[in-house]
């Protein structure tokens, strides 16, 4: 796995959830609830980490005057999903975050390569091919 200039927020659990959800949609474009990918306790943990470590604001280029909340973290996940690659190829052509009422959803447009992986046997998947 190549090193990122930013701390990586995506966990194996998030990647497995993503692969499962994309596989369940059976098409290249999917809308997925953020909570289906990222568990609420992890969001709370990250909020605590960011609030107690101001250097994270600098690392992620978050202005100090921004009120840190879950939506800010979900936007960071959007950026990290967009940067996700597998075997040197981007996993997504496009990733958007939508806020509908108080719900956050991600809109993914998968690469054909990633889509095929999501529709194969995801239990046999080795996540070491992701960077």
Tab-separated table of C-alpha atoms in Angstrom:
chain	number	residue	atom	x	y	z
A	1	UNK	CA	0.000	0.000	0.000
A	2	UNK	CA	1.465	3.360	-0.941
A	3	UNK	CA	1.622	6.086	1.660
A	4	UNK	CA	-0.827	8.943	1.523
A	5	UNK	CA	0.050	12.517	2.412
A	6	UNK	CA	-3.137	12.571	4.502
A	7	UNK	CA	-4.010	10.306	7.398
A	8	UNK	CA	-6.241	7.503	6.131
A	9	UNK	CA	-9.700	7.506	7.690
A	10	UNK	CA	-11.080	4.561	5.716
A	11	UNK	CA	-11.025	1.285	7.617
A	12	UNK	CA	-11.301	-2.305	6.404
A	13	UNK	CA	-14.814	-2.376	7.793
A	14	UNK	CA	-15.791	0.658	5.694
A	15	UNK	CA	-14.270	-0.923	2.580
A	16	UNK	CA	-16.101	-4.210	3.155
A	17	UNK	CA	-19.372	-2.314	3.705
A	18	UNK	CA	-18.766	-0.349	0.514
A	19	UNK	CA	-18.044	-3.465	-1.539
A	20	UNK	CA	-21.137	-5.213	-0.157
A	21	UNK	CA	-23.409	-2.203	-0.807
A	22	UNK	CA	-22.106	-1.606	-4.347
A	23	UNK	CA	-22.502	-5.323	-5.072
A	24	UNK	CA	-26.093	-5.232	-3.843
A	25	UNK	CA	-26.983	-2.356	-6.198
A	26	UNK	CA	-26.039	-4.314	-9.342
A	27	UNK	CA	-25.216	-1.221	-11.403
A	28	UNK	CA	-22.289	1.155	-11.868
A	29	UNK	CA	-24.045	4.056	-10.141
A	30	UNK	CA	-25.297	3.719	-6.575
A	31	UNK	CA	-26.679	5.884	-3.792
A	32	UNK	CA	-25.691	4.602	-0.399
A	33	UNK	CA	-26.573	5.926	3.052
A	34	UNK	CA	-23.436	7.083	4.858
A	35	UNK	CA	-24.465	5.151	7.964
A	36	UNK	CA	-24.476	1.932	5.917
A	37	UNK	CA	-20.753	2.460	5.327
A	38	UNK	CA	-19.450	4.278	8.397
A	39	UNK	CA	-20.612	3.296	11.859
A	40	UNK	CA	-21.727	6.118	14.153
A	41	UNK	CA	-19.298	5.160	16.972
A	42	UNK	CA	-16.410	5.627	14.506
A	43	UNK	CA	-17.691	9.102	13.587
A	44	UNK	CA	-17.902	9.997	17.288
A	45	UNK	CA	-14.385	8.670	17.828
A	46	UNK	CA	-13.035	10.732	14.909
A	47	UNK	CA	-14.766	13.865	16.202
A	48	UNK	CA	-13.020	13.360	19.555
A	49	UNK	CA	-9.666	12.776	17.833
A	50	UNK	CA	-9.986	15.903	15.680
A	51	UNK	CA	-11.146	18.063	18.577
A	52	UNK	CA	-8.271	16.963	20.806
A	53	UNK	CA	-5.596	17.155	18.057
A	54	UNK	CA	-5.638	20.507	16.232
A	55	UNK	CA	-2.925	19.251	13.854
A	56	UNK	CA	-5.618	17.178	12.123
A	57	UNK	CA	-7.279	20.416	10.991
A	58	UNK	CA	-4.017	21.401	9.347
A	59	UNK	CA	-3.393	17.966	7.835
A	60	UNK	CA	-6.831	17.936	6.193
A	61	UNK	CA	-6.781	21.644	5.287
A	62	UNK	CA	-9.809	22.406	7.452
A	63	UNK	CA	-9.966	26.097	8.381
A	64	UNK	CA	-9.829	26.620	12.148
A	65	UNK	CA	-13.099	28.583	12.087
A	66	UNK	CA	-15.048	25.609	10.692
A	67	UNK	CA	-17.415	24.088	13.218
A	68	UNK	CA	-16.348	20.458	13.226
A	69	UNK	CA	-19.302	18.107	12.970
A	70	UNK	CA	-20.138	14.753	11.398
A	71	UNK	CA	-20.863	16.375	8.019
A	72	UNK	CA	-17.286	17.661	7.807
A	73	UNK	CA	-16.023	14.118	8.415
A	74	UNK	CA	-18.387	12.682	5.808
A	75	UNK	CA	-16.921	15.178	3.312
A	76	UNK	CA	-13.437	13.910	4.179
A	77	UNK	CA	-14.624	10.365	3.495
A	78	UNK	CA	-15.911	11.573	0.110
A	79	UNK	CA	-12.412	12.769	-0.749
A	80	UNK	CA	-10.856	9.518	0.410
A	81	UNK	CA	-13.354	7.385	-1.520
A	82	UNK	CA	-12.509	9.423	-4.625
A	83	UNK	CA	-8.781	8.730	-4.161
A	84	UNK	CA	-9.268	4.986	-3.622
A	85	UNK	CA	-7.453	2.808	-6.156
A	86	UNK	CA	-7.240	-0.920	-6.720
A	87	UNK	CA	-4.426	-2.505	-8.717
A	88	UNK	CA	-3.407	0.986	-9.845
A	89	UNK	CA	-6.861	1.895	-11.202
A	90	UNK	CA	-9.300	4.355	-9.670
A	91	UNK	CA	-12.275	2.636	-8.044
A	92	UNK	CA	-14.662	5.487	-8.819
A	93	UNK	CA	-15.188	7.808	-11.733
A	94	UNK	CA	-17.128	10.086	-9.402
A	95	UNK	CA	-18.101	10.326	-5.731
A	96	UNK	CA	-20.532	12.916	-4.401
A	97	UNK	CA	-21.977	13.494	-0.984
A	98	UNK	CA	-25.625	14.555	-0.738
A	99	UNK	CA	-27.408	15.871	2.301
A	100	UNK	CA	-31.134	15.158	2.243
A	101	UNK	CA	-32.900	16.465	5.324
A	102	UNK	CA	-30.598	15.259	8.079
A	103	UNK	CA	-29.416	12.173	6.159
A	104	UNK	CA	-26.104	11.904	4.339
A	105	UNK	CA	-25.858	9.788	1.190
A	106	UNK	CA	-22.979	9.025	-1.113
A	107	UNK	CA	-23.459	8.832	-4.863
A	108	UNK	CA	-20.860	6.555	-6.398
A	109	UNK	CA	-20.111	6.053	-10.066
A	110	UNK	CA	-17.907	2.956	-10.071
A	111	UNK	CA	-15.184	2.033	-12.495
A	112	UNK	CA	-16.004	-1.183	-14.340
A	113	UNK	CA	-13.026	-2.901	-12.666
A	114	UNK	CA	-14.230	-2.048	-9.144
A	115	UNK	CA	-17.821	-2.901	-10.035
A	116	UNK	CA	-16.771	-6.389	-11.160
A	117	UNK	CA	-14.868	-6.941	-7.928
A	118	UNK	CA	-17.922	-5.886	-5.902
A	119	UNK	CA	-20.065	-8.390	-7.777
A	120	UNK	CA	-17.622	-11.270	-7.297
A	121	UNK	CA	-17.100	-13.218	-4.077
A	122	UNK	CA	-16.412	-10.329	-1.712
A	123	UNK	CA	-15.673	-12.736	1.178
A	124	UNK	CA	-12.588	-13.946	-0.697
A	125	UNK	CA	-11.401	-10.405	-1.414
A	126	UNK	CA	-7.945	-9.399	-0.206
A	127	UNK	CA	-8.018	-5.710	0.710
A	128	UNK	CA	-4.246	-5.356	0.304
A	129	UNK	CA	-4.826	-4.471	-3.363
A	130	UNK	CA	-6.477	-1.184	-2.318
A	131	UNK	CA	-4.505	2.007	-1.758
